[in-house]
CSV table of C-alpha atoms and ligand atoms in Angstrom, one decimal:
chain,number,residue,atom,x,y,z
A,172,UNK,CA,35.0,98.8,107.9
A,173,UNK,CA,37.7,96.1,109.1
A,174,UNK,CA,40.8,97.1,109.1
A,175,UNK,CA,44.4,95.8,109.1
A,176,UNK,CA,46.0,92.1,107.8
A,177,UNK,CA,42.9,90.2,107.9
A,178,UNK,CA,44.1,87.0,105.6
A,179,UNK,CA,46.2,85.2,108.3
A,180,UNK,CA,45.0,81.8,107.0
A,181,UNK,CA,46.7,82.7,103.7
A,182,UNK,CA,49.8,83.9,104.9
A,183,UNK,CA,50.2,81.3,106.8
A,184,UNK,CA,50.0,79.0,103.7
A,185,UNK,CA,52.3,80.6,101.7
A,186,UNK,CA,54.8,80.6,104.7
A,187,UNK,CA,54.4,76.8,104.9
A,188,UNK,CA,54.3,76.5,101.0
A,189,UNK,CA,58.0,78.5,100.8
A,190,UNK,CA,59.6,76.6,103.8
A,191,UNK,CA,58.9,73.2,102.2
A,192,UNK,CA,60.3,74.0,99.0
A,193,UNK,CA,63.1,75.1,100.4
A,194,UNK,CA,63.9,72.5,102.2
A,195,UNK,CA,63.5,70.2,99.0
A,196,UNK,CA,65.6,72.1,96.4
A,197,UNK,CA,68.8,71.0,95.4
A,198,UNK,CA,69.1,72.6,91.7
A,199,UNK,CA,69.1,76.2,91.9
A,200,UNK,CA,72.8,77.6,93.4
A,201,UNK,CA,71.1,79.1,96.4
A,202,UNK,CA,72.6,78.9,100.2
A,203,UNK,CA,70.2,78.6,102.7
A,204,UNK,CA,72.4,78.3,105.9
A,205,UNK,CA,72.4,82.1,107.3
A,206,UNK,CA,70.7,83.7,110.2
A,207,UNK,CA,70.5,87.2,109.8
A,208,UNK,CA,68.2,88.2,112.4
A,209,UNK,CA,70.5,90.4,114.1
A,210,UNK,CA,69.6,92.8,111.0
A,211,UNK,CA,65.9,92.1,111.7
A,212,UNK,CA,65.5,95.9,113.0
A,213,UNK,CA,66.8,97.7,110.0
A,214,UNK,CA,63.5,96.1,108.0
A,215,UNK,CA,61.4,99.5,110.0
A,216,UNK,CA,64.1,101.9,107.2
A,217,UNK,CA,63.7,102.7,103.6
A,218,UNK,CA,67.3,102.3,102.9
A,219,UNK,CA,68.2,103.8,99.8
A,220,UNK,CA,71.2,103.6,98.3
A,221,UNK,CA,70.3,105.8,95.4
A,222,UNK,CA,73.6,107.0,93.3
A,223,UNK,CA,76.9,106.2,93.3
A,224,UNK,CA,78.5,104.1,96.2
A,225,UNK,CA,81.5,106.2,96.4
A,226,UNK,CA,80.2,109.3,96.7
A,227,UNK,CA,77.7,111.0,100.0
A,228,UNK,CA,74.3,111.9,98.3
A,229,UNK,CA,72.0,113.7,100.0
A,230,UNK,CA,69.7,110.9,100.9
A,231,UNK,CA,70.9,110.0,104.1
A,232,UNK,CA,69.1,106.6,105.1
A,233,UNK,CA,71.5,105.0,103.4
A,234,UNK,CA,74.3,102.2,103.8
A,235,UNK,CA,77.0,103.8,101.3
A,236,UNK,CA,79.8,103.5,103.5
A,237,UNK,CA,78.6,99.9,104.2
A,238,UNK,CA,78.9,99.3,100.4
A,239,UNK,CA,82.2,100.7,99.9
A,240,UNK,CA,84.1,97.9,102.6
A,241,UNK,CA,81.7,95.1,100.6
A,242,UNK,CA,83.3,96.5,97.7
A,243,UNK,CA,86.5,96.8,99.1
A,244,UNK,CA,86.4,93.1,100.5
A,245,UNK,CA,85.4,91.8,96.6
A,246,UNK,CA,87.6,94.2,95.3
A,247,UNK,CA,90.7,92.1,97.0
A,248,UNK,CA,88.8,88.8,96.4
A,249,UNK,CA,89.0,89.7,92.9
A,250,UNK,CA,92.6,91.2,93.3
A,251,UNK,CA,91.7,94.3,91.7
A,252,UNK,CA,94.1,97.3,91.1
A,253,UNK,CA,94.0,98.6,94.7
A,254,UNK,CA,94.6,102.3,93.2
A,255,UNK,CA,91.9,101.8,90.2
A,256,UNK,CA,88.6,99.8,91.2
A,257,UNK,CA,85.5,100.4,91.4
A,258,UNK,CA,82.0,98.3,91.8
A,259,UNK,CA,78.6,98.7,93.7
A,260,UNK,CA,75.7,96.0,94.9
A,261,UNK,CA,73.3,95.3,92.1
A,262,UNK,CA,70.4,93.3,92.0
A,263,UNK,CA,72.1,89.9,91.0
A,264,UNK,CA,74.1,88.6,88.3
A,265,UNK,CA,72.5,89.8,85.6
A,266,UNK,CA,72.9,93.2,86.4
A,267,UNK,CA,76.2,93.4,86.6
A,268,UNK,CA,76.6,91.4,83.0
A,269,UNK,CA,74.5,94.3,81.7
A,270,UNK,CA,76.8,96.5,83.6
A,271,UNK,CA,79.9,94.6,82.1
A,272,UNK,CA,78.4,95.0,78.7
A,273,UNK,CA,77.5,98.6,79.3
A,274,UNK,CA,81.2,99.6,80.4
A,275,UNK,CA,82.3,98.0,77.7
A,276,UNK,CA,80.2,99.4,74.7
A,277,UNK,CA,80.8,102.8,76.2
A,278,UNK,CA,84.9,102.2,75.8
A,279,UNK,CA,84.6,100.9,72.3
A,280,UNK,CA,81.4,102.1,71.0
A,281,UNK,CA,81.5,100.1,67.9
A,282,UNK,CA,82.5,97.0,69.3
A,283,UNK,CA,81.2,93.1,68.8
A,284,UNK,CA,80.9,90.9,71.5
A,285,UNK,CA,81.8,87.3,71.4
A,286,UNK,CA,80.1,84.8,73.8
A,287,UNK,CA,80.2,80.9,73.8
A,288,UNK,CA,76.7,78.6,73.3
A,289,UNK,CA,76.8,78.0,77.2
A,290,UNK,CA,76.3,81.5,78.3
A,291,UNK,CA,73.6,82.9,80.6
A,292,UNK,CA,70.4,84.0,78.9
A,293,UNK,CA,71.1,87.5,80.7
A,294,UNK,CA,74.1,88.0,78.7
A,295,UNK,CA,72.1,87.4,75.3
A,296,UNK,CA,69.3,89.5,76.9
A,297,UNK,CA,71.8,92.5,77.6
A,298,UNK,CA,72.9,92.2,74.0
A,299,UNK,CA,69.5,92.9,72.9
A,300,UNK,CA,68.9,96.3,75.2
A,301,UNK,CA,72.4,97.4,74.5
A,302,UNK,CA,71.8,96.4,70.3
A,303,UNK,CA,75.9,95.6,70.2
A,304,UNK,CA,76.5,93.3,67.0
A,305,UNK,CA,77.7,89.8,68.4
A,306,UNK,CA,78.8,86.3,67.5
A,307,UNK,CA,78.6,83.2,69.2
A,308,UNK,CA,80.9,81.0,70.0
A,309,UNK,CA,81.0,77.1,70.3
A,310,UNK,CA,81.0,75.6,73.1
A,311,UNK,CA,83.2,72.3,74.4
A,312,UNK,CA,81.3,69.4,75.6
A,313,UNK,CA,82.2,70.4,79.3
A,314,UNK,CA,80.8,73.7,78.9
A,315,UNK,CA,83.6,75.6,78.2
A,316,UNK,CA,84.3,78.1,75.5
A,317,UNK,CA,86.0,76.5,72.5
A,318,UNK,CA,89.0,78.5,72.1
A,319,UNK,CA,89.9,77.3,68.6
A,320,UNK,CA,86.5,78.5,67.5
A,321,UNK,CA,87.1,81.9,69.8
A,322,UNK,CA,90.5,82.1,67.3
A,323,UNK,CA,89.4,81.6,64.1
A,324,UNK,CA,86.6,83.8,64.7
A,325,UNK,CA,88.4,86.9,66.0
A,326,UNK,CA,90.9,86.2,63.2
A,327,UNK,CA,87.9,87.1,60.8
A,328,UNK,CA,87.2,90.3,62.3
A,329,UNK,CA,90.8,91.8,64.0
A,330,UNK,CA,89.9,95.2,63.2
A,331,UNK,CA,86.2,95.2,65.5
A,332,UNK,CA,87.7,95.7,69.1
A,333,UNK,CA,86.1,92.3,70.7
A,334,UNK,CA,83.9,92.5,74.0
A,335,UNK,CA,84.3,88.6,75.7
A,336,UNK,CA,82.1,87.6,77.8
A,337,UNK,CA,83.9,84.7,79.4
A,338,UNK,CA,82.2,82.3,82.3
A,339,UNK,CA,82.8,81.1,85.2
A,340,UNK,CA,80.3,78.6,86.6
A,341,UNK,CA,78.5,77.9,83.7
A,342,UNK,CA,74.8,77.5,84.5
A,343,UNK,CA,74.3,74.0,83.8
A,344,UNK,CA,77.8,72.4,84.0
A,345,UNK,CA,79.7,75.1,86.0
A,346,UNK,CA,82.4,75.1,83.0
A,347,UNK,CA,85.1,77.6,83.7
A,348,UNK,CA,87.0,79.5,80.6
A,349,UNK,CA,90.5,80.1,81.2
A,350,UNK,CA,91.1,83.9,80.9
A,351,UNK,CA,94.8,83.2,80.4
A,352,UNK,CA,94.1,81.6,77.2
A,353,UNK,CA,91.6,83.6,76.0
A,354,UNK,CA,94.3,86.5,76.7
A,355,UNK,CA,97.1,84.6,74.9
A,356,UNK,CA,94.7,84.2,71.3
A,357,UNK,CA,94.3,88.2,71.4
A,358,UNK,CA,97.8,88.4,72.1
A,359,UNK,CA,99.1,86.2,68.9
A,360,UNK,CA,95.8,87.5,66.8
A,361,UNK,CA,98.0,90.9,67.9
A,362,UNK,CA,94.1,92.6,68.8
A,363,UNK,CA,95.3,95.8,71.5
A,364,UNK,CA,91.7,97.2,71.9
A,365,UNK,CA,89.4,94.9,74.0
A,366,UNK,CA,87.1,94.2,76.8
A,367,UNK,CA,87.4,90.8,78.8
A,368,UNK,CA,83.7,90.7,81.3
A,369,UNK,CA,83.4,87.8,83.4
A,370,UNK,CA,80.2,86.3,84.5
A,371,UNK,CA,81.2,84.7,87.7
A,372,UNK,CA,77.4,84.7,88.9
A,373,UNK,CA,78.3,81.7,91.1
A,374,UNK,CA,81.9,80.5,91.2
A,375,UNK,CA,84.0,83.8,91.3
A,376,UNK,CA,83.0,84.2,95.0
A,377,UNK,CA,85.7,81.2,95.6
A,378,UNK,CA,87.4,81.0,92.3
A,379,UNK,CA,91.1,81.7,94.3
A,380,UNK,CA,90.4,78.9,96.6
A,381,UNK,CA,89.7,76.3,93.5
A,382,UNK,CA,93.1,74.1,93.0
A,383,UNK,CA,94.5,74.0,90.3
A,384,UNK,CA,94.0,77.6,89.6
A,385,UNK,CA,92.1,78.5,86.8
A,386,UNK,CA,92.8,82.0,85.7
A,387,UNK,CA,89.8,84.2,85.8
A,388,UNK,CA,90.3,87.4,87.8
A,389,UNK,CA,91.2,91.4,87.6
A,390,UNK,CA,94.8,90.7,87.6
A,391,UNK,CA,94.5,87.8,85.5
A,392,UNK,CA,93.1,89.9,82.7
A,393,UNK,CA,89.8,90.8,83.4
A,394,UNK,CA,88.1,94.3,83.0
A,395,UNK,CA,84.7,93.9,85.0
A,396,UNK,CA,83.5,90.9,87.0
A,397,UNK,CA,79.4,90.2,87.8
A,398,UNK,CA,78.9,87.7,90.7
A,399,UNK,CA,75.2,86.8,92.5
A,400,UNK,CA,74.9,88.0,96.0
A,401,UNK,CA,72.6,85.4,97.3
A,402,UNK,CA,74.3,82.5,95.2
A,403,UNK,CA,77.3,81.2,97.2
A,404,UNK,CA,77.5,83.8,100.2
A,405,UNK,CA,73.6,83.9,100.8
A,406,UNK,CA,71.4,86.4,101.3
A,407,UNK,CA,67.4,86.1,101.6
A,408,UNK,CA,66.8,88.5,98.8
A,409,UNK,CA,68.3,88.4,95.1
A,410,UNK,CA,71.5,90.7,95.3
A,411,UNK,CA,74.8,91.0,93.4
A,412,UNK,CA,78.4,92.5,92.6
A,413,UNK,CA,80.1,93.9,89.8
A,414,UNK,CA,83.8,95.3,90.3
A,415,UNK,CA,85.8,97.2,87.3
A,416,UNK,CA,88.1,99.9,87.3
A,417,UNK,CA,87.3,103.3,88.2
A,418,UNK,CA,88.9,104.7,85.4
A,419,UNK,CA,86.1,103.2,83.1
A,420,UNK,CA,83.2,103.8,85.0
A,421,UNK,CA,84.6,107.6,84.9
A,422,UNK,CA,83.2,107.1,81.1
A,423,UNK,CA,79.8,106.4,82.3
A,424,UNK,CA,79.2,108.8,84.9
A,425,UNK,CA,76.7,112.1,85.1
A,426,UNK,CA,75.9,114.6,87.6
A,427,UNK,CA,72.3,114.6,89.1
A,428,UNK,CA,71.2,117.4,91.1
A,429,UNK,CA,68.3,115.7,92.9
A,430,UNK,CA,70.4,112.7,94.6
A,431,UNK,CA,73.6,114.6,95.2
A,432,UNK,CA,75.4,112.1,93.8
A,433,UNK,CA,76.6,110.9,90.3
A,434,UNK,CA,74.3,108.6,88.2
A,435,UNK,CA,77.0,106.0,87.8
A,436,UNK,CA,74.7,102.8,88.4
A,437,UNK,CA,72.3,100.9,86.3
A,438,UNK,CA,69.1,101.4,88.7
A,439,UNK,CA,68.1,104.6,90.7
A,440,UNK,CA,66.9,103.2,94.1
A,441,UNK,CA,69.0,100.1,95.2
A,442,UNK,CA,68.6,98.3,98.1
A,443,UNK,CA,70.8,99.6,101.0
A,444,UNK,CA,69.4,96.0,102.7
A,445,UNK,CA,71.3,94.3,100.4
A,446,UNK,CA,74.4,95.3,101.2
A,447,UNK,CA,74.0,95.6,104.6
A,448,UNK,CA,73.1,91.9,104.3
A,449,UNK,CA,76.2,91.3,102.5
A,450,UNK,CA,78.2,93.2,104.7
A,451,UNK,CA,77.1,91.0,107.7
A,452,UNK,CA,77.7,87.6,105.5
A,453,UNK,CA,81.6,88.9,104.7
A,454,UNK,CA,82.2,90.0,108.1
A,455,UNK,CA,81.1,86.7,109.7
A,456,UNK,CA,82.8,84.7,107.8
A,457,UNK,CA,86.1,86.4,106.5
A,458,UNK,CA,88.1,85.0,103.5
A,459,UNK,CA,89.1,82.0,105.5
A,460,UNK,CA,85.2,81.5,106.2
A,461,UNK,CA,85.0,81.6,102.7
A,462,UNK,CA,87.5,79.3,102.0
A,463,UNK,CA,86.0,76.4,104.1
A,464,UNK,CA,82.7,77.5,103.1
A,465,UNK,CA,84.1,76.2,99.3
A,466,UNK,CA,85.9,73.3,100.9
A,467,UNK,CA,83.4,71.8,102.5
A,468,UNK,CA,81.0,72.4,99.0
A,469,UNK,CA,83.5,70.8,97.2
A,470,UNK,CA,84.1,67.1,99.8
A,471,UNK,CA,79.8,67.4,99.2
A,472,UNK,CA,80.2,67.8,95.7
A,473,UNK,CA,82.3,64.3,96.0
A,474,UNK,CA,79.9,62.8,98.2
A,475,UNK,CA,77.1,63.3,96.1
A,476,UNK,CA,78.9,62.1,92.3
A,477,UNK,CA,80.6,59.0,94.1
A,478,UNK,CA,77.1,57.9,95.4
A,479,UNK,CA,75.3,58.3,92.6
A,480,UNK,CA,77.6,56.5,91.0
A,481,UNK,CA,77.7,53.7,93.0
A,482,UNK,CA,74.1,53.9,92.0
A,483,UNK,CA,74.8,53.2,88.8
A,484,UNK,CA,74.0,56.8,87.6
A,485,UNK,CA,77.1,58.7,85.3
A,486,UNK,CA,77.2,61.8,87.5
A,487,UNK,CA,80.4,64.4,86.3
A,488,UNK,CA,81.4,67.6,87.2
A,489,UNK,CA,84.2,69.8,85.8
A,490,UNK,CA,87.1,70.4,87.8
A,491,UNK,CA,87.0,72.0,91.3
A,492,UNK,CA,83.1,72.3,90.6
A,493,UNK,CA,80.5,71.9,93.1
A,494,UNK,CA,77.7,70.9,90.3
A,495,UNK,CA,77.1,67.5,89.8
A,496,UNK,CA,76.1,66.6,86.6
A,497,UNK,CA,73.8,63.6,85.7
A,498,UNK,CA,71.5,62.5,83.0
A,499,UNK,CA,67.5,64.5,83.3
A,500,UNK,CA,65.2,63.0,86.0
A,501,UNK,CA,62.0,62.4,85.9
A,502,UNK,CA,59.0,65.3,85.7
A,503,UNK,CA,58.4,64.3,89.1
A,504,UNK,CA,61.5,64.0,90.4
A,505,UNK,CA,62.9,67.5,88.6
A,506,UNK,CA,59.8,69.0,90.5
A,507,UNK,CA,59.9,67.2,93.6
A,508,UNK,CA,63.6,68.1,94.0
A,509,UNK,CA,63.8,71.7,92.5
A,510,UNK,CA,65.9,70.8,90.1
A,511,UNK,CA,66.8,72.6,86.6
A,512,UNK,CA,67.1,70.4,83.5
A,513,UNK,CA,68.1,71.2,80.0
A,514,UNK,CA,68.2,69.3,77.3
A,515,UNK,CA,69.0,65.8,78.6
A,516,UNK,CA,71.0,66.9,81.8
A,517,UNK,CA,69.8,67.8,84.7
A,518,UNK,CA,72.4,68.7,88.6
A,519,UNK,CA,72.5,68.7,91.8
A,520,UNK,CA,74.6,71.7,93.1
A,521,UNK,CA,76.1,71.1,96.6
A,522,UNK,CA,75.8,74.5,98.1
A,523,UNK,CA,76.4,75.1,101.8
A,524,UNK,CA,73.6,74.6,102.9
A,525,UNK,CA,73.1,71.0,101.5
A,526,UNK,CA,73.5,67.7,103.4
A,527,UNK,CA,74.1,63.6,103.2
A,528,UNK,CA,70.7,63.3,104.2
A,529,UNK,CA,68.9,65.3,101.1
A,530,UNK,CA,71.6,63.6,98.9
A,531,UNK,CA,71.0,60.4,100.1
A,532,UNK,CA,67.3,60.5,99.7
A,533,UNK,CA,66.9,62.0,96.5
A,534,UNK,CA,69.0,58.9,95.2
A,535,UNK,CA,66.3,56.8,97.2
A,536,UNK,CA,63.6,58.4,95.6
A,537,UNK,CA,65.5,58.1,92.0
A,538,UNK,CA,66.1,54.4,92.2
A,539,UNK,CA,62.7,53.6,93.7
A,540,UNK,CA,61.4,55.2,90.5
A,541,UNK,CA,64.3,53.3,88.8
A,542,UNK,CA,62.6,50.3,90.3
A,543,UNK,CA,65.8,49.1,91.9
A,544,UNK,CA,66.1,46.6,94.4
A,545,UNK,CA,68.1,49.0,97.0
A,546,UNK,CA,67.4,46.4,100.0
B,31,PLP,C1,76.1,81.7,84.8
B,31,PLP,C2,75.0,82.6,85.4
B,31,PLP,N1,75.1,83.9,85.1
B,31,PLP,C3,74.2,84.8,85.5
B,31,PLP,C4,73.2,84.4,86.3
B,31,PLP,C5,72.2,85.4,86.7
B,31,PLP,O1,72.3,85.7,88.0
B,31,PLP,P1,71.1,86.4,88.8
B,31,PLP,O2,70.1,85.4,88.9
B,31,PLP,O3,71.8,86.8,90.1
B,31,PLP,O4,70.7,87.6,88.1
B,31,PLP,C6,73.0,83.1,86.6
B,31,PLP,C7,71.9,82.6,87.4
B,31,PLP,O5,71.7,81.5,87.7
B,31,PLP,C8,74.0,82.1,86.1
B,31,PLP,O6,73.9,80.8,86.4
């Protein structure tokens, strides 16, 4: 009998099927401009990092420590409480919504959670598995929450301690809700028992660099943040954060016997690659890396809506975004491009790792379909 990887013809067409498109796609907020190779060798270890992050279990192929200074490094991205936080590395931004959602429902178990039209489907998803009553909110036309709506809504139900799921980075428009305001209506509404999640999936990771500020973080109000791993900082695998304070996750936590740890995290296993991925991405680039990192998105992001324009296209994007907004493509085009449409809008999101060059052909390729004379 033959034995070993046999199907080298088929591997090799998948290899050649992934690198072309991802050198096309310009929709998704994925960065493809890392080189981790240096971590190549820790792909021959099973690292688990099964229970909590904060605590030694007795599964030792682990990167727990690891996870603690990735923690520590969002923790004072997110200026969190430095005597009461506490977070670990999910699987991506869903995750840590659920987690958000989870924390929450376990501080005020009878609860409602409010959450505008624009949100993620993971937050309505989480919802679902957690069975929490909820009430959606309306939505501005930029994508952000509608605060009035927000108001008169929680007015109708002041004595149900509110869960809000507020945004930042809005999937389609990368709207951001102010959390100041959204503090200031429970303030005059007078409501004293809440829960304030953030989905920051893409833009929390360089939120404090956006000018003007818009308020969105632990010391701006919020009780637990979710932000995607592999969406601004990069990683080749689907990873995440979620920070809150210790004191809550306290709620949530149970002793298991078999890890040696507490079972304080959704999932069992997690990937100990993950965060020594992230690890490696923070450490490279630091929080002034970062910084330019969102700088140099956001002089893209300018590129990309003033050339379109001069192309006769209405491109938009909110403030300090990097998503550039424009009317849907073609089937084609949205295909061609990798790019995510809904309703009649489709974007182009100017992460990292995207250039003139991709920018400047795609608008080729749009007017040529356009049949515009671009000679
Ligand atoms: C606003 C928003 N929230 C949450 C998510 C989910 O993140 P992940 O894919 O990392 O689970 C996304 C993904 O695109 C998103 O755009």
């Amino acid at each position: 009998m033959k034995t070993g990887f046999t199907n080298r013809k088929s591997l090799k067409k998948l290899m050649n099927a992934l690198k072309n498109a991802n050198e096309l796609m310009i929709g998704y907020p994925v960065a493809k401009d890392f080189d981790f190779s240096e971590l190549y060798p820790s792909l021959k270890y099973v690292i688990n990092n099964v229970g909590d992050p904060f605590i030694e279990s007795t599964y030792k192929v682990q990167t727990h420590k690891t996870e603690r200074k990735v923690i520590d490094f969002f923790a004072q991205l997110l200026r969190a409480n430095p005597k009461d936080y506490w977070g670990y590395v999910t699987t991506g931004g869903s995750e840590g919504n659920l987690y958000g959602l989870y924390v929450a429902r376990e501080r005020y178990p009878n609860a409602m959670v409010y959450y505008s039209e624009t949100t993620h489907y993971s937050i309505k998803k989480n919802i679902h598995l957690l069975n929490i009553p909820s009430i959606v909110i309306r939505s501005q036309e930029n994508g952000e929450i509608d605060y009035e709506d927000l108001q008169n809504t929680l007015l109708n139900n002041r004595h149900i301690p509110p869960i809000i799921m507020a945004n930042f980075g809005t999937t389609m428009k990368e709207a951001k809700d102010d959390v100041s305001k959204i503090k200031s209506i429970l303030k005059i509404l007078a409501i004293k028992s809440f829960h304030i999640h953030l989905d920051g999936a893409l833009s929390a990771s360089y939120g404090n660099f956006i000018e003007p500020r818009i308020p969105y973080d632990l010391q701006d109000g919020t009780d637990s943040i979710s932000l995607s791993g592999h969406k601004f900082i990069g990683s080749p695998f689907p990873c995440g954060i979620v920070i809150t304070k210790r004191s809550f996750r306290d709620r949530i936590a149970n002793d298991v016997a078999y890890i040696g740890s507490l079972d304080t995290t959704i999932a069992g296993s997690r990937n100990g690659h993950a965060v020594l991925f992230m690890w490696y991405a923070i450490n490279k680039m630091g929080v002034e890396g970062l910084r330019k990192r969102y700088e140099d998105s956001l002089k893209m992001a300018s590129y990309c809506k003033e050339e379109l324009k001069k192309s006769g296209i209405s491109a938009w994007s909110n403030p300090g975004a990097i998503t550039i907004v424009f009317p849907k493509t073609s089937e084609k085009l949205t295909h061609k491009w990798g790019l995510a449409a809904e309703g009649d809008i489709t974007h182009i999101i100017c992460m990292p790792s995207i250039s003139k060059e991709q920018i400047d052909n795609f608008i080729i390729d749009l007017l040529e379909e356009k049949n515009v004379n671009i000679s």
